N, CA, C and O atoms as a DFTB+ gen file, in Angstrom:
724 C
 N C O
     1  1       0.705      -1.330      -0.010
     2  2       0.123      -0.081      -0.078
     3  2       1.036       1.281      -0.129
     4  3       1.843       1.583       0.750
     5  1       0.877       1.747      -0.841
     6  2       1.570       3.172      -1.079
     7  2       1.020       4.431      -0.144
     8  3      -0.111       4.290       0.319
     9  1       1.568       5.358       0.090
    10  2       0.939       6.487       0.937
    11  2       0.355       7.372      -0.004
    12  3       0.916       7.548      -1.086
    13  1      -0.607       7.895       0.252
    14  2      -1.483       8.795      -0.221
    15  2      -1.592      10.053       0.607
    16  3      -2.139      10.216       1.698
    17  1      -0.931      10.923      -0.183
    18  2      -0.587      12.491       0.479
    19  2      -1.760      13.321       0.701
    20  3      -1.867      14.188       1.568
    21  1      -2.803      12.909      -0.328
    22  2      -4.035      13.795      -0.040
    23  2      -4.924      13.740       1.267
    24  3      -5.650      14.611       1.744
    25  1      -4.596      12.197       1.793
    26  2      -5.352      11.974       2.964
    27  2      -4.235      12.251       4.178
    28  3      -4.404      11.606       5.213
    29  1      -3.354      12.970       4.125
    30  2      -2.694      13.247       5.323
    31  2      -3.298      14.833       5.835
    32  3      -3.357      15.888       5.204
    33  1      -3.590      14.591       6.847
    34  2      -4.240      16.090       7.603
    35  2      -3.205      16.681       8.714
    36  3      -3.174      16.166       9.831
    37  1      -2.378      17.747       8.386
    38  2      -1.482      18.339       9.262
    39  2      -2.311      19.201      10.323
    40  3      -2.856      20.262      10.020
    41  1      -2.349      18.649      11.565
    42  2      -3.258      19.202      12.651
    43  2      -2.462      20.092      13.333
    44  3      -3.010      20.911      14.070
    45  1      -1.167      20.077      13.207
    46  2      -0.392      21.191      14.155
    47  2      -0.713      22.483      13.861
    48  3      -0.595      23.300      14.774
    49  1      -1.127      22.887      12.697
    50  2      -1.434      24.261      12.334
    51  2      -2.695      24.655      12.401
    52  3      -2.878      25.804      12.000
    53  1      -3.830      23.950      12.860
    54  2      -4.969      24.141      12.698
    55  2      -5.328      24.739      14.400
    56  3      -4.650      24.483      15.395
    57  1      -6.335      25.418      14.358
    58  2      -6.821      26.484      15.359
    59  2      -7.779      25.280      16.081
    60  3      -8.175      24.278      15.485
    61  1      -8.025      25.570      17.330
    62  2      -8.913      24.877      18.144
    63  2     -10.425      24.728      17.695
    64  3     -10.966      25.833      17.639
    65  1     -11.070      23.914      17.436
    66  2     -12.499      23.920      16.840
    67  2     -12.564      22.843      15.914
    68  3     -11.739      21.935      15.812
    69  1     -13.830      23.040      15.099
    70  2     -13.987      21.752      13.965
    71  2     -13.419      22.533      12.800
    72  3     -13.246      23.746      12.685
    73  1     -13.138      21.406      11.855
    74  2     -12.640      21.598      10.356
    75  2     -12.999      20.496       9.860
    76  3     -12.917      19.336      10.265
    77  1     -13.553      21.132       8.615
    78  2     -14.367      19.998       7.933
    79  2     -13.410      19.740       6.342
    80  3     -12.755      20.633       5.804
    81  1     -13.526      18.515       5.888
    82  2     -12.554      18.011       4.775
    83  2     -13.558      17.068       4.060
    84  3     -14.363      16.293       4.576
    85  1     -13.266      17.375       2.458
    86  2     -14.282      16.483       1.821
    87  2     -13.209      15.726       0.703
    88  3     -12.228      16.213       0.141
    89  1     -13.719      14.503       0.618
    90  2     -12.874      13.819      -0.424
    91  2     -13.739      13.142      -1.483
    92  3     -14.916      13.008      -1.150
    93  1     -13.418      12.714      -2.622
    94  2     -14.128      12.226      -3.696
    95  2     -13.395      10.910      -3.868
    96  3     -12.244      10.921      -4.303
    97  1     -14.001       9.781      -3.549
    98  2     -13.161       8.510      -3.668
    99  2     -13.654       7.625      -5.068
   100  3     -14.820       7.374      -5.374
   101  1     -12.603       7.291      -5.704
   102  2     -12.985       6.392      -6.860
   103  2     -12.266       5.385      -7.029
   104  3     -11.682       5.023      -6.008
   105  1     -12.054       4.697      -8.079
   106  2     -11.366       3.151      -8.208
   107  2      -9.710       3.350      -7.932
   108  3      -8.987       2.411      -7.598
   109  1      -9.292       4.568      -8.106
   110  2      -7.810       4.690      -8.141
   111  2      -7.430       4.619      -6.525
   112  3      -6.351       4.117      -6.211
   113  1      -8.195       5.052      -5.654
   114  2      -7.948       5.019      -4.217
   115  2      -8.205       3.649      -3.900
   116  3      -7.553       3.419      -2.881
   117  1      -8.870       2.543      -4.282
   118  2      -8.704       1.358      -4.003
   119  2      -7.824       0.487      -4.673
   120  3      -7.669      -0.654      -4.238
   121  1      -7.167       0.919      -5.781
   122  2      -5.992       0.405      -6.510
   123  2      -4.827       0.302      -5.518
   124  3      -4.136      -0.715      -5.453
   125  1      -4.606       1.486      -4.670
   126  2      -3.614       1.649      -3.886
   127  2      -3.376       0.535      -3.078
   128  3      -2.270       0.006      -2.963
   129  1      -4.871       0.001      -2.256
   130  2      -4.830      -0.962      -1.588
   131  2      -4.976      -2.600      -2.156
   132  3      -5.038      -3.655      -1.525
   133  1      -4.997      -2.344      -3.474
   134  2      -5.033      -3.706      -4.258
   135  2      -6.346      -4.493      -3.908
   136  3      -6.429      -5.674      -3.571
   137  1      -7.287      -3.635      -4.054
   138  2      -8.612      -4.159      -3.578
   139  2      -9.625      -4.064      -4.752
   140  3      -9.954      -2.923      -5.075
   141  1     -10.151      -5.078      -5.417
   142  2     -10.659      -4.941      -6.807
   143  2     -12.171      -5.891      -6.665
   144  3     -12.451      -6.782      -7.468
   145  1     -12.847      -5.594      -5.765
   146  2     -14.188      -6.252      -5.495
   147  2     -15.316      -5.622      -6.395
   148  3     -16.420      -6.136      -6.576
   149  1     -14.911      -4.528      -6.889
   150  2     -16.152      -3.730      -7.458
   151  2     -15.498      -2.984      -8.896
   152  3     -14.375      -2.481      -8.873
   153  1     -16.181      -2.986      -9.880
   154  2     -15.759      -2.371     -11.073
   155  2     -15.388      -0.908     -11.156
   156  3     -14.461      -0.529     -11.872
   157  1     -16.218       0.025     -10.315
   158  2     -16.037       1.301     -10.103
   159  2     -16.690       1.798      -8.809
   160  3     -17.410       1.059      -8.139
   161  1     -16.433       3.017      -8.484
   162  2     -17.285       3.569      -7.573
   163  2     -17.196       5.122      -7.500
   164  3     -16.213       5.687      -7.978
   165  1     -18.091       5.744      -6.977
   166  2     -18.272       7.104      -6.819
   167  2     -18.797       7.420      -5.403
   168  3     -20.001       7.446      -5.148
   169  1     -17.845       7.655      -4.513
   170  2     -18.168       7.960      -3.193
   171  2     -17.697       9.254      -2.690
   172  3     -16.684       9.770      -3.161
   173  1     -18.502       9.899      -1.595
   174  2     -18.137      11.225      -1.301
   175  2     -18.097      11.124       0.094
   176  3     -19.133      10.865       0.705
   177  1     -16.722      11.347       0.847
   178  2     -16.337      11.301       2.173
   179  2     -16.422      12.608       2.744
   180  3     -15.976      13.581       2.138
   181  1     -17.031      12.713       4.009
   182  2     -16.767      13.872       4.692
   183  2     -16.309      13.818       6.078
   184  3     -16.872      13.212       6.989
   185  1     -15.324      14.451       6.148
   186  2     -14.613      14.312       7.286
   187  2     -14.537      15.536       8.427
   188  3     -14.076      16.642       8.145
   189  1     -15.015      15.216       9.660
   190  2     -15.195      16.600      10.271
   191  2     -13.959      16.467      11.772
   192  3     -14.208      15.805      12.780
   193  1     -13.003      17.062      11.605
   194  2     -11.934      17.145      12.590
   195  2     -12.166      18.033      13.628
   196  3     -12.331      19.193      13.251
   197  1     -12.230      17.831      14.869
   198  2     -12.618      18.531      15.973
   199  2     -11.098      18.599      16.756
   200  3     -10.555      17.545      17.085
   201  1     -10.540      19.745      16.993
   202  2      -9.075      19.915      17.381
   203  2      -9.618      20.356      18.750
   204  3     -10.479      21.229      18.851
   205  1      -9.040      19.673      19.864
   206  2      -9.248      20.132      21.257
   207  2      -7.981      20.071      21.716
   208  3      -7.099      19.500      21.075
   209  1      -7.741      20.727      23.016
   210  2      -6.329      20.994      23.669
   211  2      -5.568      19.817      23.922
   212  3      -4.339      19.872      23.885
   213  1      -6.186      18.732      24.182
   214  2      -5.358      17.457      24.392
   215  2      -5.566      16.290      23.520
   216  3      -4.946      15.249      23.739
   217  1      -6.492      16.408      22.436
   218  2      -7.104      15.291      21.578
   219  2      -7.554      15.864      20.251
   220  3      -7.690      17.070      20.049
   221  1      -7.725      15.122      19.560
   222  2      -8.552      15.237      18.191
   223  2      -9.722      14.193      18.153
   224  3      -9.655      13.063      18.635
   225  1     -10.929      14.798      17.436
   226  2     -11.997      13.931      17.368
   227  2     -12.260      13.962      16.129
   228  3     -12.491      15.064      15.632
   229  1     -12.296      12.798      15.314
   230  2     -12.734      12.745      13.901
   231  2     -13.722      11.945      13.638
   232  3     -13.790      10.784      14.042
   233  1     -14.860      12.721      12.685
   234  2     -16.221      11.840      12.485
   235  2     -16.134      11.883      10.950
   236  3     -16.099      12.884      10.233
   237  1     -16.101      10.386      10.542
   238  2     -16.242      10.275       8.967
   239  2     -17.546      10.022       8.723
   240  3     -18.212       9.498       9.616
   241  1     -18.141      10.351       7.466
   242  2     -19.394       9.964       6.902
   243  2     -19.127       9.868       5.388
   244  3     -18.500      10.723       4.764
   245  1     -19.732       8.597       4.776
   246  2     -19.562       8.390       3.486
   247  2     -20.868       7.973       2.825
   248  3     -21.643       7.268       3.472
   249  1     -21.164       8.339       1.627
   250  2     -22.359       8.025       1.029
   251  2     -21.932       8.099      -0.573
   252  3     -21.272       9.031      -1.033
   253  1     -22.396       7.004      -1.327
   254  2     -22.155       7.041      -2.760
   255  2     -22.641       5.566      -3.335
   256  3     -23.499       4.894      -2.763
   257  1     -22.020       5.193      -4.452
   258  2     -22.564       4.164      -5.172
   259  2     -21.210       3.403      -5.632
   260  3     -20.235       3.987      -6.104
   261  1     -21.309       1.950      -5.411
   262  2     -20.243       0.892      -6.145
   263  2     -20.882       0.211      -7.024
   264  3     -22.040      -0.113      -6.762
   265  1     -20.274      -0.181      -8.307
   266  2     -20.543      -0.809      -9.385
   267  2     -20.348      -2.182      -9.204
   268  3     -19.201      -2.441      -9.569
   269  1     -20.897      -3.127      -8.832
   270  2     -20.835      -4.264      -8.476
   271  2     -21.716      -5.560      -9.037
   272  3     -22.884      -5.323      -9.348
   273  1     -21.255      -6.815      -9.171
   274  2     -21.981      -7.635      -9.970
   275  2     -23.056      -8.295      -8.805
   276  3     -22.691      -8.445      -7.639
   277  1     -24.335      -8.642      -9.243
   278  2     -25.340      -9.267      -8.485
   279  2     -25.030     -10.894      -8.215
   280  3     -24.865     -11.703      -9.128
   281  1     -24.983     -11.215      -6.800
   282  2     -24.440     -12.462      -6.571
   283  2     -25.565     -13.684      -7.099
   284  3     -25.224     -14.867      -7.099
   285  1     -26.761     -13.303      -7.487
   286  2     -27.660     -14.014      -7.986
   287  2     -27.538     -14.339      -9.386
   288  3     -27.598     -15.483      -9.836
   289  1     -27.326     -13.047     -10.208
   290  2     -27.628     -13.133     -11.754
   291  2     -26.306     -12.955     -12.325
   292  3     -26.043     -13.384     -13.449
   293  1     -25.529     -12.391     -11.661
   294  2     -24.157     -11.715     -12.423
   295  2     -24.189     -10.454     -13.269
   296  3     -23.325     -10.016     -14.029
   297  1     -25.517      -9.921     -12.926
   298  2     -25.756      -8.629     -13.727
   299  2     -25.216      -7.420     -12.938
   300  3     -25.469      -7.281     -11.742
   301  1     -24.407      -6.481     -13.694
   302  2     -23.717      -5.315     -12.854
   303  2     -24.798      -4.294     -12.472
   304  3     -25.809      -4.165     -13.162
   305  1     -24.595      -3.636     -11.468
   306  2     -25.303      -2.712     -10.907
   307  2     -24.681      -1.786      -9.878
   308  3     -23.683      -2.092      -9.225
   309  1     -25.393      -0.526      -9.764
   310  2     -24.870       0.426      -8.928
   311  2     -25.393       0.219      -7.425
   312  3     -26.540       0.552      -7.126
   313  1     -24.644      -0.258      -6.633
   314  2     -25.114      -0.489      -5.056
   315  2     -24.919       0.706      -4.174
   316  3     -23.805       1.206      -4.021
   317  1     -25.979       1.158      -3.603
   318  2     -25.712       2.404      -2.740
   319  2     -25.309       2.133      -1.461
   320  3     -26.017       1.579      -0.619
   321  1     -23.925       2.602      -1.258
   322  2     -23.318       2.452       0.341
   323  2     -23.226       3.511       1.157
   324  3     -22.892       4.528       0.549
   325  1     -23.416       3.668       2.435
   326  2     -23.282       4.871       3.388
   327  2     -23.004       4.238       4.624
   328  3     -23.411       3.132       4.979
   329  1     -22.072       5.244       5.432
   330  2     -21.920       4.730       6.775
   331  2     -21.123       5.862       7.318
   332  3     -20.804       6.868       6.685
   333  1     -20.818       5.578       8.623
   334  2     -20.068       6.660       9.536
   335  2     -19.120       5.888      10.543
   336  3     -19.304       4.745      10.961
   337  1     -18.077       6.730      10.850
   338  2     -16.932       6.127      11.926
   339  2     -16.624       7.295      12.710
   340  3     -16.646       8.402      12.171
   341  1     -16.346       7.163      13.903
   342  2     -15.849       8.015      14.779
   343  2     -14.543       7.432      15.283
   344  3     -14.364       6.234      15.507
   345  1     -13.536       8.523      15.459
   346  2     -12.233       8.139      15.739
   347  2     -11.837       9.174      16.829
   348  3     -12.133      10.361      16.693
   349  1     -11.128       8.684      17.968
   350  2     -10.657       9.592      18.856
   351  2      -9.086       9.413      18.782
   352  3      -8.500       8.331      18.747
   353  1      -8.442      10.823      18.764
   354  2      -6.824      10.482      18.571
   355  2      -6.224      11.336      19.846
   356  3      -6.440      12.523      20.089
   357  1      -5.389      10.386      20.615
   358  2      -4.996      10.934      21.735
   359  2      -3.331      10.898      21.417
   360  3      -2.894      10.318      20.423
   361  1      -2.564      11.511      22.278
   362  2      -1.231      11.705      22.220
   363  2      -0.475      10.906      23.399
   364  3      -0.722      11.074      24.593
   365  1       0.424      10.066      22.915
   366  2       1.005       9.245      24.280
   367  2       2.523       9.076      23.771
   368  3       3.080       9.771      22.921
   369  1       3.087       7.941      24.521
   370  2       4.578       7.849      24.343
   371  2       5.043       7.122      22.734
   372  3       5.968       7.478      22.004
   373  1       4.045       6.008      22.521
   374  2       4.496       5.348      21.306
   375  2       3.076       5.289      20.546
   376  3       1.980       5.346      21.102
   377  1       3.367       5.135      18.868
   378  2       2.228       4.820      18.131
   379  2       1.292       3.356      18.567
   380  3       1.754       2.225      18.720
   381  1      -0.115       3.784      18.701
   382  2      -0.903       2.393      18.952
   383  2      -2.200       2.606      18.345
   384  3      -2.882       3.614      18.527
   385  1      -2.547       1.523      17.543
   386  2      -3.842       1.709      16.829
   387  2      -4.549       0.404      17.095
   388  3      -5.420       0.169      16.258
   389  1      -4.421      -0.416      17.942
   390  2      -4.891      -1.413      18.620
   391  2      -6.528      -1.540      18.742
   392  3      -7.226      -2.504      18.429
   393  1      -6.865      -0.471      19.205
   394  2      -8.485      -0.095      19.299
   395  2      -8.893       0.580      18.194
   396  3      -8.139       1.397      17.665
   397  1     -10.213       0.306      17.678
   398  2     -10.581       0.466      16.328
   399  2     -11.054       2.035      16.626
   400  3     -11.080       2.872      15.724
   401  1     -11.381       2.296      17.842
   402  2     -12.120       3.650      18.152
   403  2     -11.025       4.826      18.711
   404  3     -11.251       6.031      18.830
   405  1      -9.774       4.099      19.015
   406  2      -9.031       5.008      19.685
   407  2      -7.492       4.967      18.805
   408  3      -7.035       3.917      18.354
   409  1      -6.916       6.105      18.686
   410  2      -5.663       6.169      17.849
   411  2      -4.850       6.929      18.989
   412  3      -5.281       7.909      19.597
   413  1      -3.539       6.295      19.198
   414  2      -2.545       6.896      20.070
   415  2      -1.281       7.324      19.221
   416  3      -0.570       6.446      18.730
   417  1      -1.020       8.538      19.060
   418  2       0.118       9.046      18.117
   419  2       0.959       9.691      19.141
   420  3       0.491      10.335      20.080
   421  1       2.528       9.451      18.878
   422  2       3.479       9.850      19.542
   423  2       3.350      11.428      19.637
   424  3       2.747      12.149      18.842
   425  1       4.040      11.812      20.773
   426  2       4.026      13.276      21.100
   427  2       4.384      14.172      19.875
   428  3       3.667      15.136      19.606
   429  1       5.476      13.870      19.134
   430  2       6.089      14.683      18.047
   431  2       5.506      14.648      16.745
   432  3       6.012      15.185      15.759
   433  1       4.332      13.947      16.753
   434  2       3.625      13.678      15.379
   435  2       2.934      15.000      15.223
   436  3       2.428      15.674      16.120
   437  1       3.014      15.354      13.497
   438  2       2.177      16.843      13.361
   439  2       1.147      16.492      12.301
   440  3       0.409      17.371      11.856
   441  1       1.065      15.096      11.839
   442  2      -0.071      14.903      10.962
   443  2      -0.662      13.327      11.090
   444  3      -0.078      12.400      11.651
   445  1      -2.031      13.269      10.394
   446  2      -2.321      12.205      10.635
   447  2      -2.971      11.815       9.549
   448  3      -3.729      12.590       8.966
   449  1      -2.718      10.332       9.060
   450  2      -3.234       9.700       7.573
   451  2      -4.333       9.186       8.008
   452  3      -4.364       8.430       8.979
   453  1      -5.437       9.565       7.285
   454  2      -6.766       9.006       7.419
   455  2      -7.084       8.163       6.417
   456  3      -8.195       7.648       6.538
   457  1      -6.372       7.817       5.331
   458  2      -6.703       7.038       4.262
   459  2      -6.955       5.295       4.724
   460  3      -7.791       4.639       4.102
   461  1      -6.305       4.788       5.633
   462  2      -6.693       3.684       6.037
   463  2      -8.199       3.486       6.877
   464  3      -8.829       2.431       6.945
   465  1      -8.503       4.524       7.363
   466  2      -9.947       4.707       8.072
   467  2     -10.941       4.715       6.981
   468  3     -11.866       3.902       6.960
   469  1     -10.753       5.702       5.990
   470  2     -11.606       5.500       4.923
   471  2     -11.812       4.430       4.099
   472  3     -12.913       4.065       3.688
   473  1     -10.751       3.922       3.855
   474  2     -10.800       2.632       3.099
   475  2     -11.572       1.620       4.083
   476  3     -12.602       1.128       3.623
   477  1     -11.234       1.296       5.237
   478  2     -11.904       0.279       6.317
   479  2     -13.442       0.647       6.330
   480  3     -14.290      -0.243       6.391
   481  1     -13.772       1.977       6.271
   482  2     -15.299       2.426       6.644
   483  2     -16.041       1.924       5.499
   484  3     -17.063       1.248       5.625
   485  1     -15.443       2.309       4.195
   486  2     -16.302       2.041       2.857
   487  2     -16.380       0.495       2.561
   488  3     -17.405      -0.069       2.179
   489  1     -15.100      -0.154       2.797
   490  2     -15.182      -1.609       2.533
   491  2     -16.453      -2.509       3.422
   492  3     -17.275      -3.329       3.013
   493  1     -16.197      -1.960       4.777
   494  2     -17.193      -2.780       5.696
   495  2     -18.615      -2.372       5.261
   496  3     -19.535      -3.185       5.357
   497  1     -18.813      -1.103       4.774
   498  2     -20.026      -0.774       4.588
   499  2     -20.829      -1.526       3.218
   500  3     -22.039      -1.434       3.011
   501  1     -20.090      -2.094       2.566
   502  2     -20.726      -2.882       1.451
   503  2     -21.050      -4.290       1.930
   504  3     -20.212      -5.025       2.452
   505  1     -22.238      -4.595       1.734
   506  2     -22.883      -5.780       2.196
   507  2     -22.129      -7.272       1.470
   508  3     -21.613      -7.287       0.353
   509  1     -22.211      -8.341       2.310
   510  2     -21.583      -9.256       1.819
   511  2     -22.425     -10.240       0.579
   512  3     -21.797     -10.884      -0.261
   513  1     -23.907     -10.211       0.652
   514  2     -24.605     -10.432      -0.394
   515  2     -25.293      -9.226      -0.990
   516  3     -25.993      -8.449      -0.340
   517  1     -24.992      -9.121      -2.499
   518  2     -25.407      -8.086      -3.330
   519  2     -26.336      -8.589      -3.812
   520  3     -25.997      -9.607      -4.415
   521  1     -27.787      -8.315      -3.879
   522  2     -28.559      -8.393      -4.791
   523  2     -29.103      -7.248      -5.551
   524  3     -29.407      -6.173      -5.032
   525  1     -29.215      -7.547      -6.874
   526  2     -29.714      -6.297      -7.556
   527  2     -31.203      -6.072      -7.441
   528  3     -32.057      -6.959      -7.442
   529  1     -31.434      -4.583      -7.329
   530  2     -32.827      -4.178      -6.754
   531  2     -34.002      -4.648      -7.746
   532  3     -35.165      -4.687      -7.344
   533  1     -33.675      -4.982      -8.975
   534  2     -34.489      -5.485      -9.969
   535  2     -35.063      -6.878      -9.735
   536  3     -36.073      -7.246     -10.335
   537  1     -34.370      -7.707      -8.800
   538  2     -34.744      -8.877      -8.329
   539  2     -36.019      -8.755      -7.557
   540  3     -37.101      -9.278      -7.827
   541  1     -35.698      -7.940      -6.500
   542  2     -36.882      -7.630      -5.470
   543  2     -37.934      -7.176      -6.048
   544  3     -38.957      -7.785      -5.736
   545  1     -38.058      -6.348      -6.760
   546  2     -39.257      -5.593      -7.335
   547  2     -39.878      -6.430      -8.794
   548  3     -41.006      -6.290      -9.267
   549  1     -38.856      -7.249      -9.274
   550  2     -39.447      -8.353     -10.372
   551  2     -39.302      -7.456     -11.646
   552  3     -39.822      -7.743     -12.724
   553  1     -38.573      -6.384     -11.425
   554  2     -38.251      -5.546     -13.002
   555  2     -36.978      -5.987     -13.955
   556  3     -36.717      -5.610     -15.097
   557  1     -36.322      -6.849     -13.158
   558  2     -35.009      -7.175     -13.980
   559  2     -35.159      -8.371     -14.845
   560  3     -35.633      -9.443     -14.469
   561  1     -34.673      -8.076     -16.152
   562  2     -34.751      -9.043     -17.056
   563  2     -33.276      -9.567     -17.512
   564  3     -32.413      -8.814     -17.963
   565  1     -33.129     -10.846     -17.343
   566  2     -31.838     -11.311     -17.852
   567  2     -32.033     -12.826     -17.935
   568  3     -32.942     -13.435     -17.370
   569  1     -30.988     -13.419     -18.773
   570  2     -31.240     -14.803     -19.216
   571  2     -31.048     -15.923     -17.833
   572  3     -31.629     -17.004     -17.734
   573  1     -30.242     -15.434     -17.002
   574  2     -30.145     -16.280     -15.724
   575  2     -31.638     -16.285     -14.887
   576  3     -32.004     -17.301     -14.298
   577  1     -32.210     -15.414     -14.897
   578  2     -33.427     -15.211     -14.219
   579  2     -34.555     -16.040     -14.978
   580  3     -35.343     -16.837     -14.469
   581  1     -34.449     -15.671     -16.309
   582  2     -35.414     -16.482     -17.164
   583  2     -35.328     -18.014     -17.011
   584  3     -36.301     -18.765     -16.953
   585  1     -34.177     -18.334     -16.962
   586  2     -33.703     -19.882     -16.982
   587  2     -34.243     -20.407     -15.707
   588  3     -34.902     -21.446     -15.734
   589  1     -33.995     -19.698     -14.433
   590  2     -34.282     -19.805     -13.144
   591  2     -35.947     -20.042     -12.971
   592  3     -36.438     -20.962     -12.317
   593  1     -36.576     -19.184     -13.579
   594  2     -38.076     -19.308     -13.657
   595  2     -38.450     -20.487     -14.332
   596  3     -39.263     -21.326     -13.943
   597  1     -37.810     -20.485     -15.349
   598  2     -38.337     -21.688     -16.331
   599  2     -38.216     -23.069     -15.306
   600  3     -39.100     -23.884     -15.041
   601  1     -37.031     -23.032     -14.910
   602  2     -36.842     -24.363     -14.218
   603  2     -37.791     -24.581     -12.960
   604  3     -38.381     -25.646     -12.776
   605  1     -37.887     -23.547     -12.154
   606  2     -38.606     -23.479     -10.919
   607  2     -40.008     -23.988     -11.264
   608  3     -40.497     -24.900     -10.597
   609  1     -40.607     -23.484     -12.184
   610  2     -42.070     -23.618     -12.333
   611  2     -42.204     -25.083     -12.870
   612  3     -43.283     -25.558     -12.514
   613  1     -41.511     -25.880     -13.554
   614  2     -41.587     -27.327     -13.918
   615  2     -41.451     -28.092     -12.744
   616  3     -42.082     -29.137     -12.586
   617  1     -40.454     -27.513     -11.682
   618  2     -40.394     -28.428     -10.659
   619  2     -41.613     -28.297      -9.667
   620  3     -41.790     -29.169      -8.817
   621  1     -42.455     -27.211      -9.773
   622  2     -43.569     -27.187      -8.806
   623  2     -44.802     -27.980      -9.392
   624  3     -45.609     -28.589      -8.690
   625  1     -44.848     -27.888     -10.879
   626  2     -45.884     -28.806     -11.385
   627  2     -45.572     -30.330     -11.202
   628  3     -46.487     -31.146     -11.101
   629  1     -44.497     -30.621     -11.169
   630  2     -44.113     -32.101     -11.111
   631  2     -44.587     -32.526      -9.824
   632  3     -45.250     -33.546      -9.637
   633  1     -44.191     -31.633      -8.863
   634  2     -44.518     -32.035      -7.174
   635  2     -45.884     -32.151      -7.082
   636  3     -46.341     -33.090      -6.429
   637  1     -46.771     -31.202      -7.731
   638  2     -48.087     -31.325      -7.475
   639  2     -48.872     -32.487      -8.217
   640  3     -49.839     -33.041      -7.695
   641  1     -48.436     -32.779      -9.337
   642  2     -48.690     -33.972      -9.985
   643  2     -48.401     -35.031      -9.217
   644  3     -49.318     -35.852      -9.217
   645  1     -47.263     -35.392      -8.412
   646  2     -46.923     -36.626      -7.784
   647  2     -47.840     -36.559      -6.632
   648  3     -48.538     -37.542      -6.383
   649  1     -47.926     -35.244      -5.731
   650  2     -49.115     -35.492      -4.828
   651  2     -50.386     -36.081      -5.020
   652  3     -50.975     -36.832      -4.243
   653  1     -50.855     -35.558      -6.431
   654  2     -52.097     -35.958      -6.561
   655  2     -52.247     -37.457      -7.009
   656  3     -53.325     -38.022      -6.818
   657  1     -51.231     -38.094      -7.578
   658  2     -51.149     -39.394      -7.794
   659  2     -51.084     -40.299      -6.564
   660  3     -51.683     -41.373      -6.609
   661  1     -50.411     -39.953      -5.481
   662  2     -49.954     -40.628      -4.358
   663  2     -51.114     -40.540      -3.222
   664  3     -50.877     -40.890      -2.066
   665  1     -52.540     -39.987      -3.676
   666  2     -53.261     -40.176      -2.615
   667  2     -54.228     -41.237      -2.673
   668  3     -54.702     -41.562      -3.762
   669  1     -54.608     -41.880      -1.473
   670  2     -55.177     -43.139      -1.189
   671  2     -56.640     -42.886      -1.453
   672  3     -57.182     -41.964      -0.843
   673  1     -57.464     -43.761      -2.469
   674  2     -58.648     -43.601      -2.729
   675  2     -59.703     -43.760      -1.418
   676  3     -60.871     -43.383      -1.512
   677  1     -59.243     -44.266      -0.377
   678  2     -60.268     -44.150       0.877
   679  2     -60.206     -42.918       1.541
   680  3     -61.221     -42.522       2.114
   681  1     -59.000     -42.127       1.560
   682  2     -58.925     -40.981       1.994
   683  2     -59.896     -39.962       1.347
   684  3     -60.554     -39.106       1.937
   685  1     -59.853     -40.239      -0.062
   686  2     -60.655     -39.277      -0.933
   687  2     -62.351     -39.408      -0.624
   688  3     -63.143     -38.468      -0.693
   689  1     -62.653     -40.684      -0.302
   690  2     -64.020     -40.923       0.267
   691  2     -64.234     -40.316       1.558
   692  3     -65.338     -39.799       1.727
   693  1     -63.448     -40.278       2.447
   694  2     -63.547     -39.480       3.697
   695  2     -63.363     -37.955       3.441
   696  3     -63.904     -37.248       4.291
   697  1     -62.752     -37.350       2.504
   698  2     -62.693     -36.070       2.215
   699  2     -64.165     -35.514       1.630
   700  3     -64.612     -34.396       1.888
   701  1     -64.735     -36.377       0.908
   702  2     -65.935     -36.127       0.510
   703  2     -66.868     -35.724       1.561
   704  3     -67.426     -34.627       1.517
   705  1     -67.087     -36.670       2.621
   706  2     -67.859     -36.485       3.664
   707  2     -67.647     -35.204       4.186
   708  3     -68.649     -34.529       4.421
   709  1     -66.494     -34.719       4.423
   710  2     -66.267     -33.134       4.835
   711  2     -66.936     -32.379       4.138
   712  3     -67.627     -31.500       4.652
   713  1     -66.875     -32.547       2.978
   714  2     -67.306     -31.379       1.868
   715  2     -68.581     -31.303       1.591
   716  3     -69.036     -30.228       1.203
   717  1     -69.626     -32.730       1.775
   718  2     -70.664     -32.787       1.634
   719  2     -71.794     -32.063       2.653
   720  3     -72.978     -31.905       2.355
   721  1     -71.215     -31.690       3.824
   722  2     -72.220     -31.236       4.717
   723  2     -72.885     -29.886       4.117
   724  3     -73.786     -29.316       4.733
């Protein structure tokens, strides 16, 4: 993973208070991490850094789309993703990022690299099972779905025929007694 300079925030020269940063994330950002689970993406990330006298608070929000294949049909579609992340940065003797919500930087540090946090926030907001919205509402037309429908209808008809053939005639007479009332 190469270092991405545009995601370095030099906090040493910032005044106390809130500072806002915006980033536009595309496929080249994920190429630096060698992550290729989707074709393309268009995600807007908003970072609010609140500088306090002894620590920093970072609030990340992202919203956008990733172009992914459907897990059921293989059709490509734009999946909407959004999420947020909160990070507290404190200063200590040595670097420590063991806790996902707390980052400890050495006292002499003057900037923070937020690219890893943006990467993790976006990747974790992508669902494991990606289903095309056209499948849910029935508007998607594809060869795979047509074939699935064709096969599933035949199976249901065969199952109904087998049930009708396997009925015992004695039970049919008893069922007639219930319906003759």
